[in-house]
Coordinates of C-alpha atoms in Angstrom, one line a residue:
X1 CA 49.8 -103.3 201.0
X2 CA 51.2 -106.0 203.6
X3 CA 54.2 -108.2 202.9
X4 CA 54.2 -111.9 202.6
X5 CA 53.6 -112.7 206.7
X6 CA 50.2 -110.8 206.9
X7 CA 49.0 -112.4 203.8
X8 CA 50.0 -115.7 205.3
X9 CA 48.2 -114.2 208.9
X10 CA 45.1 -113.5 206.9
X11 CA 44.8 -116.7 204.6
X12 CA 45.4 -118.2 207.8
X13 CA 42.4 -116.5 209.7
X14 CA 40.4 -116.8 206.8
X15 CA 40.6 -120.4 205.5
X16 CA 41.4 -122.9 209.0
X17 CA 37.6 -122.5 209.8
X18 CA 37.0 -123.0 206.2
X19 CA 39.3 -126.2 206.2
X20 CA 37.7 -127.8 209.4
X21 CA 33.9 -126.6 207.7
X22 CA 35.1 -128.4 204.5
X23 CA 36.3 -131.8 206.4
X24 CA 32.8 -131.6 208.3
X25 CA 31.2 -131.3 205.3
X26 CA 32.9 -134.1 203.5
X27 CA 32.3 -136.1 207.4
X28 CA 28.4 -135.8 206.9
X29 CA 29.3 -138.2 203.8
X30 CA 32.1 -140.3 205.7
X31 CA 29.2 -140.9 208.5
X32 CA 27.1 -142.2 205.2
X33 CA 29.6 -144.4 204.1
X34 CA 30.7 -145.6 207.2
X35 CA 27.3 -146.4 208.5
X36 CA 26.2 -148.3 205.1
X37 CA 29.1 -150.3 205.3
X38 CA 28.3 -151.7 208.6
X39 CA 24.8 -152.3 206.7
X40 CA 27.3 -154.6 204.4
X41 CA 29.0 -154.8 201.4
X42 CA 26.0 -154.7 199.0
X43 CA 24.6 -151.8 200.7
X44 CA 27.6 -150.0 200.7
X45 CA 27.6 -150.3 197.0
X46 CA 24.5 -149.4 196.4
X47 CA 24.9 -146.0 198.6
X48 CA 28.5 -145.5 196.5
X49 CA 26.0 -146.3 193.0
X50 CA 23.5 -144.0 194.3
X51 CA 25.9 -140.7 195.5
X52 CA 28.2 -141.5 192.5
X53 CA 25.1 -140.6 190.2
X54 CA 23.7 -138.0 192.2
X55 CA 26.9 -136.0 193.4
X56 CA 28.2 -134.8 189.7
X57 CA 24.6 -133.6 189.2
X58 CA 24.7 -131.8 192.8
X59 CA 28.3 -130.8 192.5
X60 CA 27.2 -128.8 188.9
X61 CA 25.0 -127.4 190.6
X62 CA 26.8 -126.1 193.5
X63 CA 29.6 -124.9 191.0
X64 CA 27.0 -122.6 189.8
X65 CA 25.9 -121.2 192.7
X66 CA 29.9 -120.6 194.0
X67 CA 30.0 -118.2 191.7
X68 CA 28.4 -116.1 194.3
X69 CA 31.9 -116.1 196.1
X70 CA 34.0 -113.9 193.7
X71 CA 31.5 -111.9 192.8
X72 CA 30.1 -110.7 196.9
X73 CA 34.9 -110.8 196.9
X74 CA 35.1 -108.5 194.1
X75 CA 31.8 -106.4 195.4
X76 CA 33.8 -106.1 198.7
X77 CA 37.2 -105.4 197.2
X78 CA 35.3 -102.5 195.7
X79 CA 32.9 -101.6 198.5
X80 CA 29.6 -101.8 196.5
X81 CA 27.3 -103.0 199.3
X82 CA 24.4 -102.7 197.0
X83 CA 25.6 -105.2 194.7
X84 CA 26.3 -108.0 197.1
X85 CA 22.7 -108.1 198.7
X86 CA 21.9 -108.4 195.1
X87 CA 24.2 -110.8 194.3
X88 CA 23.0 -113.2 197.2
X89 CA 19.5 -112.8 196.5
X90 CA 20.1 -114.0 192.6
X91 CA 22.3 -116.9 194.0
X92 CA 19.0 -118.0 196.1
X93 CA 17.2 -117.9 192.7
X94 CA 19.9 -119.4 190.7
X95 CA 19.9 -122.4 193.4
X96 CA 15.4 -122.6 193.1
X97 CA 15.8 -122.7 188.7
X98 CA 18.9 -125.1 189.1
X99 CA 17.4 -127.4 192.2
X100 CA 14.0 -127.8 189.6
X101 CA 16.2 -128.4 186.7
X102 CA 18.4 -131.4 188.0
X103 CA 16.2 -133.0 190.1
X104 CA 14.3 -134.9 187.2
X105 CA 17.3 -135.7 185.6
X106 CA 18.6 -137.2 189.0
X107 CA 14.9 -139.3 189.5
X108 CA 16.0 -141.6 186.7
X109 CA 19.0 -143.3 188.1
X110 CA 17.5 -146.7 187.8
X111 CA 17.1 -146.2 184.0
X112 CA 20.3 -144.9 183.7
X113 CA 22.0 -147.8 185.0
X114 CA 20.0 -150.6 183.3
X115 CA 21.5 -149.1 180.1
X116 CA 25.0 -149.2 181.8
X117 CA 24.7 -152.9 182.3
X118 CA 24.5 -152.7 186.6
X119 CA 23.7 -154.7 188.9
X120 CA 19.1 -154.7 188.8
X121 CA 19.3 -155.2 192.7
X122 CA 22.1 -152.5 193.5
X123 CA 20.4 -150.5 190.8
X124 CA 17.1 -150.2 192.8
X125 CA 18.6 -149.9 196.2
X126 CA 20.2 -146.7 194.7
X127 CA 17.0 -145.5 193.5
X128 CA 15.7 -146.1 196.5
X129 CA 18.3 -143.6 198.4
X130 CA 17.5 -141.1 195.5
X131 CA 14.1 -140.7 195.6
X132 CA 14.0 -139.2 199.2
X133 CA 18.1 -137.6 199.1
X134 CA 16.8 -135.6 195.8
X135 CA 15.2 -133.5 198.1
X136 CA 18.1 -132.1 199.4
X137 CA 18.4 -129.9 196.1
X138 CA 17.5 -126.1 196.8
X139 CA 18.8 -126.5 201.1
X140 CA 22.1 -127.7 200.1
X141 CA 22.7 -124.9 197.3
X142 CA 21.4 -122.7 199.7
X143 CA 23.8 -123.2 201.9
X144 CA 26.7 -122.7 199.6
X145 CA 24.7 -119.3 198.7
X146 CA 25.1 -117.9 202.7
X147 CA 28.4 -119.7 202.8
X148 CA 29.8 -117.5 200.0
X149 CA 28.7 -114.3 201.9
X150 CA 29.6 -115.2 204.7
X151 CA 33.3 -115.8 203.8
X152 CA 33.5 -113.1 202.3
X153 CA 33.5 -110.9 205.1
X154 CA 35.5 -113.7 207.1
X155 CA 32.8 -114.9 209.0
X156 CA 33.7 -118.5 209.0
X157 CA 34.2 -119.5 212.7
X158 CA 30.1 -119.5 212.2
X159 CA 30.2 -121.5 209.2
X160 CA 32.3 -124.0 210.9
X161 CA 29.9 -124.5 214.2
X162 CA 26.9 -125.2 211.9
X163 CA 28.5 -127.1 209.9
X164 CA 29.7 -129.4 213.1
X165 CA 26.2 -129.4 214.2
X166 CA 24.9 -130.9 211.1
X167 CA 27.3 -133.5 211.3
X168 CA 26.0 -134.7 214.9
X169 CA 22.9 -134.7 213.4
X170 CA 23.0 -136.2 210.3
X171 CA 25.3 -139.1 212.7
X172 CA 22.1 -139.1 215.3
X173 CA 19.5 -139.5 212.1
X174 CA 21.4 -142.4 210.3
X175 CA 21.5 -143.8 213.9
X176 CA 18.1 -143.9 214.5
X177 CA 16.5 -144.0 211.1
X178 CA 18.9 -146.6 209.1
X179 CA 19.1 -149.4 212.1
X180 CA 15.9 -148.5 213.6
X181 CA 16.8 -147.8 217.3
X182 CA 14.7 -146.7 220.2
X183 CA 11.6 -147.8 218.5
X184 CA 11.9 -146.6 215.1
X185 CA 11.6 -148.3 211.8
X186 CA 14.4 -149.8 210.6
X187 CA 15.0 -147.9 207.3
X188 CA 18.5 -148.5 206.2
X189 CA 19.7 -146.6 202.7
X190 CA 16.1 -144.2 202.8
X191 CA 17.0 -143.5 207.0
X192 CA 20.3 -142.5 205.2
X193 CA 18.6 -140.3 202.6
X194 CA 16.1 -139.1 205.5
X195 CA 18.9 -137.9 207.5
X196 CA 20.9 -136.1 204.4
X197 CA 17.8 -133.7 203.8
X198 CA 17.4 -133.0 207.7
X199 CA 20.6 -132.0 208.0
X200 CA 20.8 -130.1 205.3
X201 CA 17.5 -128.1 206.0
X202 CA 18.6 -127.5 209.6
X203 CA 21.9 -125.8 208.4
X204 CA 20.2 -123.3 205.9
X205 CA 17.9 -122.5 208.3
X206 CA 20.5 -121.7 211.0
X207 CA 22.9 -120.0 208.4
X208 CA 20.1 -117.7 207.3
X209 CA 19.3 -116.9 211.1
X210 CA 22.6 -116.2 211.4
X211 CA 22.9 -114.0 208.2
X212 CA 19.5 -111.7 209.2
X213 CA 19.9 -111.4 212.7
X214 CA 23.2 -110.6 213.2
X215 CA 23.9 -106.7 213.3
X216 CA 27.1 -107.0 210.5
X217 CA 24.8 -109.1 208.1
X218 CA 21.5 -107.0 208.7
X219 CA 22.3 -104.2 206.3
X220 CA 22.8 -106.2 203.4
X221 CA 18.7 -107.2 203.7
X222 CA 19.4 -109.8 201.7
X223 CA 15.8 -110.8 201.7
X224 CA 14.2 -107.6 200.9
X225 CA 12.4 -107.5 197.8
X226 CA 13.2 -111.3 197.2
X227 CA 11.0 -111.8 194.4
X228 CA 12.4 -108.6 192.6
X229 CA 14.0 -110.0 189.7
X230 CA 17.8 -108.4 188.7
X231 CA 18.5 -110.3 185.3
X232 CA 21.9 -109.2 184.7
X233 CA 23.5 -110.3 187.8
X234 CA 20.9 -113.3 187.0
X235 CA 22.9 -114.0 184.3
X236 CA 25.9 -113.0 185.6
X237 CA 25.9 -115.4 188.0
X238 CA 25.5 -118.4 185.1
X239 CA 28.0 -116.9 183.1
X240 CA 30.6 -117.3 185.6
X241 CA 29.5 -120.1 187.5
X242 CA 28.3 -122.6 184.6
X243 CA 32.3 -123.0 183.9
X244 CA 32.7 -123.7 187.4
X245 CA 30.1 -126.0 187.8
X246 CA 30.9 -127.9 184.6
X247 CA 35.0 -127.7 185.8
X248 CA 33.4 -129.7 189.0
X249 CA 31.3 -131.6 186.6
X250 CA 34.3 -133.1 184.8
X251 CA 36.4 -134.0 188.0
X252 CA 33.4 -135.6 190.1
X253 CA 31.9 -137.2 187.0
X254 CA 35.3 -138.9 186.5
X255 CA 35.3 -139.9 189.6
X256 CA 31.8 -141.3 189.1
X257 CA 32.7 -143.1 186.1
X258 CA 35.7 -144.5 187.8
X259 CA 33.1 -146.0 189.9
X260 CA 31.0 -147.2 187.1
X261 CA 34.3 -149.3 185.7
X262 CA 34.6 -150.9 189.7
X263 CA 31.3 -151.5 189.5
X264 CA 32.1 -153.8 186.4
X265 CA 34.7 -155.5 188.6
X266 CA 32.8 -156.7 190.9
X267 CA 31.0 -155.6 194.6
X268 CA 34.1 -156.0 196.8
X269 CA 36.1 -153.3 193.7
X270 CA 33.5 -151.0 194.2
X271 CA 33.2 -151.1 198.1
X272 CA 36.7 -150.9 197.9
X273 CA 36.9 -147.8 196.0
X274 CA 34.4 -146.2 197.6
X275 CA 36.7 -146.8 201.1
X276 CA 39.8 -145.3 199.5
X277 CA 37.7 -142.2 197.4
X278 CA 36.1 -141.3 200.7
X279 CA 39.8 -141.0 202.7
X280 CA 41.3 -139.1 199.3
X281 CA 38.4 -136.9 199.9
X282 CA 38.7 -136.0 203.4
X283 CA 42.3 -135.4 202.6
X284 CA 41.0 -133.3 199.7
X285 CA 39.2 -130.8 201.7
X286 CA 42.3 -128.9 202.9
X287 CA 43.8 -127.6 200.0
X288 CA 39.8 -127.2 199.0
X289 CA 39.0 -124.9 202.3
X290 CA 42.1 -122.9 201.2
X291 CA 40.9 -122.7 197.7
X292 CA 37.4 -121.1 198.8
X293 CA 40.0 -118.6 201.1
X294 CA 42.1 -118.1 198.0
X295 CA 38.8 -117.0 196.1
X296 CA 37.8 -114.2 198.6
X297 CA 41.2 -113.1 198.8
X298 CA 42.0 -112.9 195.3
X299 CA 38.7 -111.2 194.5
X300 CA 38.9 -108.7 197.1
X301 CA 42.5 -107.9 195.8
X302 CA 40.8 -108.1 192.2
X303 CA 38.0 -105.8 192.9
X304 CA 40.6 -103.2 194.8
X305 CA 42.5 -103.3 191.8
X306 CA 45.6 -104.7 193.6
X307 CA 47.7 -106.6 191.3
X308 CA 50.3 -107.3 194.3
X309 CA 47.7 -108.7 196.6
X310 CA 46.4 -110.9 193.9
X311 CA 49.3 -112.2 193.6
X312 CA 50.0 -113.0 197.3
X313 CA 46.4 -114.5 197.9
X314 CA 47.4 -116.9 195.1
X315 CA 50.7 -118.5 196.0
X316 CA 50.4 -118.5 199.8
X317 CA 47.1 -120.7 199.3
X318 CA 49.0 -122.9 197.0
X319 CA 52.0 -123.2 199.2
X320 CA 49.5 -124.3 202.0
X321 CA 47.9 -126.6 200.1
X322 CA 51.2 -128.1 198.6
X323 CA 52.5 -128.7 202.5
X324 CA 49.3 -130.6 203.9
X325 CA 48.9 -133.0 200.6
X326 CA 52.6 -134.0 201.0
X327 CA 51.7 -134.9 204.6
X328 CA 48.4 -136.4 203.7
X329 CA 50.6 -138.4 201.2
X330 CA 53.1 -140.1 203.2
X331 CA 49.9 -141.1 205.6
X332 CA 48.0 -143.1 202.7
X333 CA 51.2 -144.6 201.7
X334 CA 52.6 -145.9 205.5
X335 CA 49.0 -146.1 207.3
X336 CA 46.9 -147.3 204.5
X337 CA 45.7 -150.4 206.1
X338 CA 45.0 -149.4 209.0
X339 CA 42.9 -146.4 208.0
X340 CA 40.7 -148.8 205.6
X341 CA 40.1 -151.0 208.5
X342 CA 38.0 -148.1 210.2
X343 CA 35.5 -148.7 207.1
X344 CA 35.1 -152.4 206.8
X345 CA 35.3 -154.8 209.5
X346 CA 38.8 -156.7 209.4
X347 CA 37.3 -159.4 211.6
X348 CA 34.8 -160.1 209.1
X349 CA 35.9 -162.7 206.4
X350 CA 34.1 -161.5 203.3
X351 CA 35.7 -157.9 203.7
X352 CA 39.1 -159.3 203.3
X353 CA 39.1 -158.5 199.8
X354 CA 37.6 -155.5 199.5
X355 CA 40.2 -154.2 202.6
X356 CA 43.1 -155.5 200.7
X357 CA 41.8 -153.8 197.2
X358 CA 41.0 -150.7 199.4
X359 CA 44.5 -150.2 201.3
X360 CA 46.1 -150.6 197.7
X361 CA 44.0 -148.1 195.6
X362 CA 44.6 -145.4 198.7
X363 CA 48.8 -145.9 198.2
X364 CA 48.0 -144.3 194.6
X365 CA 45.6 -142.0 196.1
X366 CA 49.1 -141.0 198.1
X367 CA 51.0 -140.9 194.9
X368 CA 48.3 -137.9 193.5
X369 CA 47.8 -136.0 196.6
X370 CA 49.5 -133.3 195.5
X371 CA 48.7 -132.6 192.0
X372 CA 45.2 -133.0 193.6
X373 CA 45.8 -130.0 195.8
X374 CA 47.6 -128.2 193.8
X375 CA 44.8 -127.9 190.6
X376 CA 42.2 -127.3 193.2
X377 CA 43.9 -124.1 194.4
X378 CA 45.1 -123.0 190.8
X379 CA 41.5 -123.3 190.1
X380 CA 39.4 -121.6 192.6
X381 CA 42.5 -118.6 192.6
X382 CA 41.3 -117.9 189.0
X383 CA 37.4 -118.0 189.8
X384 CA 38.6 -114.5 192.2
X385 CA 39.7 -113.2 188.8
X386 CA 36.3 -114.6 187.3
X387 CA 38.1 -116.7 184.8
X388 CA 36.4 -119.3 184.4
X389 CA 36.3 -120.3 181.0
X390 CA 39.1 -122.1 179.9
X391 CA 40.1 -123.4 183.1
X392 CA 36.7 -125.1 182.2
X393 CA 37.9 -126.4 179.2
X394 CA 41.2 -127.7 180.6
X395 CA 39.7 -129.9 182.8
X396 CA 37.2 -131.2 180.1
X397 CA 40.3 -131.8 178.5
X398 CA 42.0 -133.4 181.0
X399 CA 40.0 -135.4 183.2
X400 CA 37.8 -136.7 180.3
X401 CA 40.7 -137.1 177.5
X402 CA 43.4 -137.7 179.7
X403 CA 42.5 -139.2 182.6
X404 CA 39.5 -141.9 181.6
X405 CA 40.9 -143.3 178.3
X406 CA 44.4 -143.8 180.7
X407 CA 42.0 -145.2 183.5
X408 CA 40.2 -147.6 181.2
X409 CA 43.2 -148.7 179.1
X410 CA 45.0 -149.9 182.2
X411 CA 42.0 -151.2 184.3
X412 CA 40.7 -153.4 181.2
X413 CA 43.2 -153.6 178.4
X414 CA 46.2 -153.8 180.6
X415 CA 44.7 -155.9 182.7
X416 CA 45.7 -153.9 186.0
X417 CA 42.3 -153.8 187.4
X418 CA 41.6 -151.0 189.9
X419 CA 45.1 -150.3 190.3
X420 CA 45.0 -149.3 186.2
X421 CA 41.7 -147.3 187.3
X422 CA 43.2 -145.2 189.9
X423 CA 46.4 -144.8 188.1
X424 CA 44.2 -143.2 185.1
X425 CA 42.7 -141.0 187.7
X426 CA 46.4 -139.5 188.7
X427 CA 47.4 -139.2 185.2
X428 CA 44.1 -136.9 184.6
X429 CA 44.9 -134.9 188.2
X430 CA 48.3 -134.5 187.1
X431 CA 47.7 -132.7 183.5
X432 CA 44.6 -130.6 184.4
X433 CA 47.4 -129.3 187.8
X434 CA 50.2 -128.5 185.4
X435 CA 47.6 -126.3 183.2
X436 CA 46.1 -124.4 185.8
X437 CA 49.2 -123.4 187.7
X438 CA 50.8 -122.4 184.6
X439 CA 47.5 -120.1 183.8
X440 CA 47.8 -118.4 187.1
X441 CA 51.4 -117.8 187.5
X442 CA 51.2 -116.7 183.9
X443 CA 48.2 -114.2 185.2
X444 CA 49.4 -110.6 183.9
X445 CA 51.1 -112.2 180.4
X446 CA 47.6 -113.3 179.6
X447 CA 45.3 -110.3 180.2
X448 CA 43.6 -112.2 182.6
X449 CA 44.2 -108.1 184.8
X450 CA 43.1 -106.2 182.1
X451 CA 39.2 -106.2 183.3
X452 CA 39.7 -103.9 186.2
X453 CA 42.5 -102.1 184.9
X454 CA 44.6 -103.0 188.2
X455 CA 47.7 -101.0 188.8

C-alpha cells in the first residue's frame, strides 16, 4: 500500500489525459457555440434551445452507460478478466436499448416548447438541429462504453488524441457545412448537427480500433459472442447507472431549465447565458476528468478490498479539484469580460447587451466554482463504491428543491433577473456539495464498506 505521494503520482498519471479529454470534449460544444454565435444572436439561441433539450436526455443516458466504469474498476481491483469483457459488451447493449428509448422522446422538442410558451421561430430552428444531431445517440454512448475500459486500465493518453481529433473535425465540419465554404451548401444549425454525428461516429470507430487491435485490449474479445445476452450484468449495469444517470439528469436539467427562465427574459438573457454556462463548463471539466480518475481508483481499491486506498483515491481527487476551481474562480471574477468577448463580437452593437449580461452571470459562475468541483468529485468517488442511490436522491433534492425554487424566486419575484437565476443555481451546487462530501468522508460510519468486506 503506497503513501500519500504515489497516490497523488498515480491520480496524476491517470486523470491529466482525462482532464485535457474532458476539456476537448466539452471544446467540440464550445466550437458549436462559438460558431452559432457568429451565425447571430437568434441562432445562437436557438442552438442553446436545442442542446438545452437534448443534453439532459443525452447526459441520462450517458450516466447509465458510466456505470460501466466502476464496475470494469472493481472487476480489475479483483482481477476477474471475464467479467469486464462482459461488462463492456452489456454497456454496448445498454447504450443500443437506451439510444432507441430517448430518441423519440428527444424528436418532439418543438411540441415541447409550444407548451412552454417559446419563441415559434427559435422553437423550429431547434427542431431543426435535432432532427439530424438525434442521430448521435448509440456513437456518443459508445464512446463513453470504450472510454470506461479504457480508463480503467489507464489508457487515456489514447483517449485524449481521439478525442483532439474529433475536435478538429467537428471545427473543419461546422466550417464547411454551417457557412457553406469551398462550394458547399450553406447549412447553418443542420451543418452544425451534421458535424456533431460525424465526429462522433469517427471517434467510436477509432476507439474500437484502438480497443481490438491493440495487443493489451485483444484478450478481453470484447466483441466475441456480441449478441450473447448476460441479463444480470444487463441489469446490473441499470441498477447502478440509472442513479447516475438521473443524478446527471437533475444537475443538467437544472441547468436546462435555467435556460428555459432566460429564454423568458428575452434573446440577448439567453445568448448571454449560454456565453457564461459554456465558460463554467469548460472550467467544470477538471475537477470532472479527476472525478472519472477518482472512480477507477476508488473501485480498483474497492474491488481489492483496500479500505486505505479507498480512502486516498478519494481525497487526493478532491484536493485536486478544490485547487483548480479556486483558480478557475478568481479568472471568471477578474477576466470576465474579456473572456465573453471571445463569444460575441464586442464591435457589434446589438451584442452589447448580451456581453454585459454575460460577463456578469460568469462573476457568480466564479462565486460557485468550487462547490461545483467539489460535488462532482464527492459524487463520481462514491459511484467506485457503487453507491449510487442516495447520492441520487440528494441531488433531486437539491438541485430541484433547492436550487430552482431559489433560482426562480430571485430571477422573477425578486426581480434580480439572471443574476437571481444564477444565484439559485449556486445555492443548489452548494447544498447537493455539502451532502455528498459528508457521505464520503462519512464512508466506513455508513456501511457503505461492508459489500466487499474490505479489511
Amino acid at each position: 500500500m503506497g503513501g500519500w505521494g504515489a497516490e497523488l503520482s498515480a491520480t496524476f498519471a491517470l486523470a491529466w489525459p482525462l482532464v485535457i479529454a474532458q476539456v476537448a470534449q466539452n471544446a467540440l460544444q464550445a466550437t458549436d457555440v462559438l460558431m452559432m454565435g457568429w451565425l447571430g444572436p437568434q441562432a445562437l439561441a436557438a442552438g442553446t434551445l436545442a442542446n438545452s433539450f437534448i443534453m439532459p436526455l443525452f447526459l441520462f443516458g450517458v450516466g447509465v452507460v458510466g456505470a460501466v466504469a466502476p464496475l470494469t474498476a472493481q472487476a480489475r481491483g479483483a482481477r476477474d478478466i471475464k467479467a469486464i469483457r462482459r461488462v463492456v459488451r452489456q454497456g454496448f447493449w445498454a447504450a443500443f436499448v437506451l439510444a432507441l428509448l430517448l430518441a423519440p422522446v428527444i424528436l418532439q422538442i418543438k411540441t415541447v416548447y409550444s407548451w412552454l410558451g417559446q419563441d415559434p421561430i427559435l422553437a423550429a430552428r431547434a427542431e431543426e438541429y435535432i432532427q439530424i444531431a438525434v442521430l448521435m445517440l448509440f456513437p456518443a454512448m459508445g464512446v463513453i462504453v470504450l472510454r470506461s475500459l479504457l480508463s480503467t486500465f489507464d489508457a487515456t493518453r489514447i483517449i485524449l488524441l481521439i478525442t483532439v481529433g474529433g475536435v478538429m473535425l467537428n471545427a473543419g465540419a461546422n466550417y464547411l457545412l454551417m457557412f457553406g465554404h469551398f462550394g458547399l451548401p450553406r447549412l447553418e444549425l443542420r451543418g452544425a448537427a451534421i458535424g456533431t454525428v460525424i465526429t462522433n461516429l469517427f471517434m467510436l470507430a477509432a476507439m474500437l480500433t484502438y480497443v481490438l487491435r491493440h495487443r493489451r485490449f485483444k484478450r478481453f474479445n470484447i466483441l466475441i459472442r456480441f449478441w450473447k445476452p448476460d441479463w444480470p450484468r444487463f441489469s446490473e449495469i441499470f441498477k447502478i447507472g440509472t442513479p447516475i444517470g438521473l443524478t446527471v439528469l437533475a444537475e443538467v436539467s437544472l441547468f436546462a431549465a435555467a435556460a428555459i427562465l432566460m429564454g423568458r427574459l428575452g434573446t440577448d438573457e439567453l445568448a448571454a447565458h449560454a456565453v457564461a454556462l459554456q465558460c463554467a463548463s469548460l472550467a467544470f471539466m477538471v475537477p470532472l476528468g479527476l472525478g472519472v480518475a477518482a472512480t477507477v481508483r476508488v473501485g480498483i481499491a474497492y474491488g481489492r478490498r483496500d479500505a486505505e486506498g479507498i480512502r486516498k483515491a478519494g481525497w487526493m481527487s478532491f484536493a485536486l479539484g478544490t485547487c483548480f476551481m479556486a483558480v478557475s474562480a478568481m479568472c471568471f471574477i477578474l477576466f470576465g469580460p474579456a473572456i465573453v468577448s471571445v463569444f460575441l463580437d464586442p464591435s457589434v452593437p446589438e451584442n452589447a447587451n448580451a456581453l454585459l449580461l454575460a460577463a456578469s452571470f460568469l462573476a457568480i459562475a466564479g462565486l460557485f466554482q468550487l462547490v461545483d468541483g467539489a460535488q462532482v468529485v464527492a459524487a463520481h468517488a462514491l459511484r467506485g463504491l457503487s453507491d449510487t442511490k442516495i447520492p441520487m436522491l440528494m441531488a433531486i433534492f437539491g438541485y430541484w428543491c433547492v436550487g430552482l425554487p431559489i433560482a426562480y424566486l430571485m430571477g422573477f419575484v425578486l426581480e434580480l433577473r439572471g443574476v437571481g437565476i444564477w444565484l439559485g443555481l449556486a445555492a443548489g451546487l452548494a447544498f447537493v456539495a455539502v451532502l455528498l462530501v459528508a457521505r464520503f468522508a462519512m464512508r466506513e460510519r455508513l456501511g457503505l464498506l461492508r459489500p466487499l468486506e474490505i479489511v
